Tab-separated table of C-alpha atoms and ligand atoms in Angstrom:
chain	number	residue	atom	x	y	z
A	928	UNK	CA	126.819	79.826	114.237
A	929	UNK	CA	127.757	82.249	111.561
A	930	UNK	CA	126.107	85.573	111.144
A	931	UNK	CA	125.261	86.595	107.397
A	932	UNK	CA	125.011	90.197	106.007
A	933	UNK	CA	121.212	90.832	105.771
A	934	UNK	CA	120.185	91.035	101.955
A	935	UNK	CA	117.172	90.060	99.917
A	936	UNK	CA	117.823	86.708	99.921
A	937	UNK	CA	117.631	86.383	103.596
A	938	UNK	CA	114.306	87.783	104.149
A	939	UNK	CA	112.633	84.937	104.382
A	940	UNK	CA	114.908	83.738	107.355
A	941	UNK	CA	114.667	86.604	108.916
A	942	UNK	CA	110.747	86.566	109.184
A	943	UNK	CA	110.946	83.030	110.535
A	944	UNK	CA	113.547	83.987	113.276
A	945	UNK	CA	111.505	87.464	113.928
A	946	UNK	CA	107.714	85.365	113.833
A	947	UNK	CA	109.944	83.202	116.014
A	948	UNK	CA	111.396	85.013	118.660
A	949	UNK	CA	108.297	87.542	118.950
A	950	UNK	CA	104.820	86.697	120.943
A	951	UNK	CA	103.594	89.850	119.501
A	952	UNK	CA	102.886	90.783	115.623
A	953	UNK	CA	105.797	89.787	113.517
A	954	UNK	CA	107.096	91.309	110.116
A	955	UNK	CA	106.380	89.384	107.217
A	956	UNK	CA	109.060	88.187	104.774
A	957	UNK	CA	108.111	91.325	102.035
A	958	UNK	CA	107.830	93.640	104.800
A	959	UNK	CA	111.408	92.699	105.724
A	960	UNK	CA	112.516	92.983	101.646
A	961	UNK	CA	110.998	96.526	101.663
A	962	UNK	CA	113.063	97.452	104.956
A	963	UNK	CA	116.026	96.462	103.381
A	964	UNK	CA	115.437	98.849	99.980
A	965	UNK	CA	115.172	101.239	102.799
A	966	UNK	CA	118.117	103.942	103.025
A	967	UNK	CA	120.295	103.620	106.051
A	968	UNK	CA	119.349	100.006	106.621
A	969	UNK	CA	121.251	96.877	107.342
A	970	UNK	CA	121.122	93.870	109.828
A	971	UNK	CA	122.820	90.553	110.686
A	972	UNK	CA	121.011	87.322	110.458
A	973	UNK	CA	122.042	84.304	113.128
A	974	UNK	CA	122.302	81.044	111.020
A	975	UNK	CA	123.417	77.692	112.309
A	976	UNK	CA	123.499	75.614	109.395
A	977	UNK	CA	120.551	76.782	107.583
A	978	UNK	CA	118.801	77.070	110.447
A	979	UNK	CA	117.948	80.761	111.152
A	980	UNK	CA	118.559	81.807	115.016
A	981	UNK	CA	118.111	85.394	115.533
A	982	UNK	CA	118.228	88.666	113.305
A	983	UNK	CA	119.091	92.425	113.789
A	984	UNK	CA	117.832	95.195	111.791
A	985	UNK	CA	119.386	98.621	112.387
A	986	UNK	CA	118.835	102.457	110.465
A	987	UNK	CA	121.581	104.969	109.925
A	988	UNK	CA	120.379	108.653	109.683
A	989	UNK	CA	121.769	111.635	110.786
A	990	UNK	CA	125.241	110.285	112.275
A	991	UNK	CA	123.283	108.299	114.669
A	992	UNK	CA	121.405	104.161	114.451
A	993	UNK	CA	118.899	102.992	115.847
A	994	UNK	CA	118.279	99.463	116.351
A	995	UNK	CA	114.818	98.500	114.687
A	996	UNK	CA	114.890	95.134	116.207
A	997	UNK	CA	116.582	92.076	117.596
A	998	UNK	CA	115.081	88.804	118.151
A	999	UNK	CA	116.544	85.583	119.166
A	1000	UNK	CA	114.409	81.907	119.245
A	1001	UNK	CA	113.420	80.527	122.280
A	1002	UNK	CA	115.640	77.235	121.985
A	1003	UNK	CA	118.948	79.614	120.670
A	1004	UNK	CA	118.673	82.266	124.052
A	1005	UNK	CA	121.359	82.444	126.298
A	1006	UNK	CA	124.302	81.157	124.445
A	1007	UNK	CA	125.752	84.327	123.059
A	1008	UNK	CA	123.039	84.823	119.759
A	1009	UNK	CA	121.942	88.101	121.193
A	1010	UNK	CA	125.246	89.958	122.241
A	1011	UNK	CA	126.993	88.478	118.515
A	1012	UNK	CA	124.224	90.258	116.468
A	1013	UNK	CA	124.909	93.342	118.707
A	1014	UNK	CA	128.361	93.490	118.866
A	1015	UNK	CA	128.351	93.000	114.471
A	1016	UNK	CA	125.882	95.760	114.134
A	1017	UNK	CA	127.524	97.659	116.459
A	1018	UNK	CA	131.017	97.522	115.015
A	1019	UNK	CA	129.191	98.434	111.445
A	1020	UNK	CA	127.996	102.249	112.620
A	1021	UNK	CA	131.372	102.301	114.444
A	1022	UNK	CA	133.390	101.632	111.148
A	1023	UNK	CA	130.838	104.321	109.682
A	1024	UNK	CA	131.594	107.387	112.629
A	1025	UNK	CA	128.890	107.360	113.722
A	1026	UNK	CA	128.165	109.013	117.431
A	1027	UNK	CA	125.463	107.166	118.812
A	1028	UNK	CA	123.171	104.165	118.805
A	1029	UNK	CA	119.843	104.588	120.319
A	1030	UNK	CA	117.125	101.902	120.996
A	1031	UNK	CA	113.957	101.154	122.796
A	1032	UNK	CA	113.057	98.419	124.799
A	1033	UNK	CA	109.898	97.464	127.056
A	1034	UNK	CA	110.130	98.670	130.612
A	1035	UNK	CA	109.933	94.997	131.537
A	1036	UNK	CA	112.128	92.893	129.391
A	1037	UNK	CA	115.129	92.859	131.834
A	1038	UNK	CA	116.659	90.484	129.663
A	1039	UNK	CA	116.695	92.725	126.680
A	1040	UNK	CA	117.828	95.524	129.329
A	1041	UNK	CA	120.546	93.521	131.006
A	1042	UNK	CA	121.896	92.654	127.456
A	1043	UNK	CA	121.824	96.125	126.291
A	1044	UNK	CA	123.534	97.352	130.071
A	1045	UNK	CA	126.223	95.298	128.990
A	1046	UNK	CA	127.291	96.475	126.043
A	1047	UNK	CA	127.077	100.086	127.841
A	1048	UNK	CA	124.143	101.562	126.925
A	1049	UNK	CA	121.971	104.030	129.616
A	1050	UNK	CA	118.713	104.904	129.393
A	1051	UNK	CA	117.738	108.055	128.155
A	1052	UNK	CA	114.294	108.791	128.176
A	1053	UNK	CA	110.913	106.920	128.500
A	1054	UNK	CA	108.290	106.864	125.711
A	1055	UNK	CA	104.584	106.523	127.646
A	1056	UNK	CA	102.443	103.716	126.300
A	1057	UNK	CA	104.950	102.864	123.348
A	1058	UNK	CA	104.255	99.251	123.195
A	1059	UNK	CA	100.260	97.824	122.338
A	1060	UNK	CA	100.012	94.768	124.114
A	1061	UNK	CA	96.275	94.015	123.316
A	1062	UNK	CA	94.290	93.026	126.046
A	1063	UNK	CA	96.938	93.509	128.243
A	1064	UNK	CA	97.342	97.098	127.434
A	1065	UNK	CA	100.192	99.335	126.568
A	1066	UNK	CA	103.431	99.046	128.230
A	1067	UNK	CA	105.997	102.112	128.373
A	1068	UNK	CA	109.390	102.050	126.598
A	1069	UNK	CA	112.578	102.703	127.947
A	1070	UNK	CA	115.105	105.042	125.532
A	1071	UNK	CA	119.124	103.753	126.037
A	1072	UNK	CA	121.396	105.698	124.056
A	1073	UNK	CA	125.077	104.282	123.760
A	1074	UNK	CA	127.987	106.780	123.072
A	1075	UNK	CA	129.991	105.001	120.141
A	1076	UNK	CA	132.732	107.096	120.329
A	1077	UNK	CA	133.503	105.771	123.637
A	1078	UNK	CA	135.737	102.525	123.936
A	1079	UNK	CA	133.540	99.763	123.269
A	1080	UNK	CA	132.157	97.858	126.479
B	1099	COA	C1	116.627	89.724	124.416
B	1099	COA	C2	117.201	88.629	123.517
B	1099	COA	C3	117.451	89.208	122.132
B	1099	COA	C4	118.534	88.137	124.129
B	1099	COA	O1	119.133	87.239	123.215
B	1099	COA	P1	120.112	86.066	123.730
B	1099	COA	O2	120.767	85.486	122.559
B	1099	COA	O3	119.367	85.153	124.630
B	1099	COA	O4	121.144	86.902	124.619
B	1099	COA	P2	122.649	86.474	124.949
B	1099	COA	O5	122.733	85.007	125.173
B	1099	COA	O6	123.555	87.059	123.950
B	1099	COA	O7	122.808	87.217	126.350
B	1099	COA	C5	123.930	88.046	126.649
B	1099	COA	C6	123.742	88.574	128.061
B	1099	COA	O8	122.574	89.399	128.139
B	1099	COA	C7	121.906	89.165	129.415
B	1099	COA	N1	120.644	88.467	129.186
B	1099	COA	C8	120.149	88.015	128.013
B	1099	COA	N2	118.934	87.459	128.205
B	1099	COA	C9	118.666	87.551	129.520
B	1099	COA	C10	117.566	87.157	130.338
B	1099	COA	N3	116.490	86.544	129.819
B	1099	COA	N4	117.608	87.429	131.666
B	1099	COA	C11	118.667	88.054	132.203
B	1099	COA	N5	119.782	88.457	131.484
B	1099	COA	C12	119.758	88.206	130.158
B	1099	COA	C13	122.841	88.279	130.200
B	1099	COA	O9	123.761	89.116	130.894
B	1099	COA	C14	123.529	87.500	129.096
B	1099	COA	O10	124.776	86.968	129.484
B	1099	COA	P3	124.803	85.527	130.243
B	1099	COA	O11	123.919	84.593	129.487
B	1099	COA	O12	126.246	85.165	130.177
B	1099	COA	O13	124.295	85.797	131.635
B	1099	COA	C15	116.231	87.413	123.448
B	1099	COA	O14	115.881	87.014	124.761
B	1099	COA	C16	114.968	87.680	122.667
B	1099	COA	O15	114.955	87.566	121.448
B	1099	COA	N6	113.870	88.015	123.363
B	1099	COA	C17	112.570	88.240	122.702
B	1099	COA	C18	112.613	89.435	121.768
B	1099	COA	C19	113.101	90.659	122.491
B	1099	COA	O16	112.747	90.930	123.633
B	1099	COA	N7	113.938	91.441	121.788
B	1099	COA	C20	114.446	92.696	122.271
B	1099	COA	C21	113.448	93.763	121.974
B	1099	COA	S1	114.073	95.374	122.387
């Protein structure tokens, strides 16, 4: 598995990974080209062989990032995809000083949460009915902030 600077020409990876990895609406290959023309925004995409197994979209502004998203495919989970695209984009804002990394995550993905946890970040607020889930309602989103001037977990 190699991870590979986000660019233009991986757009069309990363919509397959993100169409993969999400049951909900997924972002479409020029959705993903416009992102990237976007200031303040980079990602990592998981490739294993030419086969695309994750991505990682984040946005620098004001000394801080905030991961947009992170998706992993069903058959790649649990061997380390995850915590690799973290740890790269991570190590990016670090190298740029930046203070902080903030994200949100549904209440109920304790897999998301328990990745997160590990790499040291807390939650820090709760955003009501964040996430439209359809007939299945809205679902509230958990804030976790991560300190990146502090050691790295
Ligand atoms: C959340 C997600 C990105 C994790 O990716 P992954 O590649 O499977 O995660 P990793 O293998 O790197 O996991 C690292 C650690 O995080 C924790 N973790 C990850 N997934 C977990 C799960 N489903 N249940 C419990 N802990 C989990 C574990 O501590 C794991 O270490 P371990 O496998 O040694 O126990 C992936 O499940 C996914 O894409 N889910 C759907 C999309 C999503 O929810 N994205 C996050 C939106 S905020």
């Amino acid at each position: 598995m190699k991870l590979i600077r986000a660019t233009a020409a991986a757009c069309e990876a990363m919509a397959y990974a993100h169409a993969t990895a999400f049951d909900e609406k997924s972002w479409r290959e020029d959705e993903f080209d416009d992102l990237l023309d976007g200031a303040g925004i980079y990602g990592f995409l998981a490739d294993d062989d030419g086969q695309p197994l994750g991505l990682i979209l984040c946005r620098m502004a004001a000394g801080e990032v905030e991961v947009l998203t992170l998706g992993v495919t069903p058959q790649a989970r649990r061997r380390g995809v995850g915590l690799a695209l973290m740890i790269a984009a991570l190590e990016v804002a670090r190298e740029a000083r930046l203070a902080e990394a903030f994200l949100e995550v549904a209440v109920d993905n304790d897999g998301a949460i328990a990745l997160y946890a590990m790499l040291g970040f807390e939650k820090s607020g709760l955003r009501k009915a964040y996430y439209d889930r359809g007939p299945a309602g809205f679902t509230d989103a958990l804030v976790m902030r991560l300190d990146l001037t502090a050691a790295a977990a």
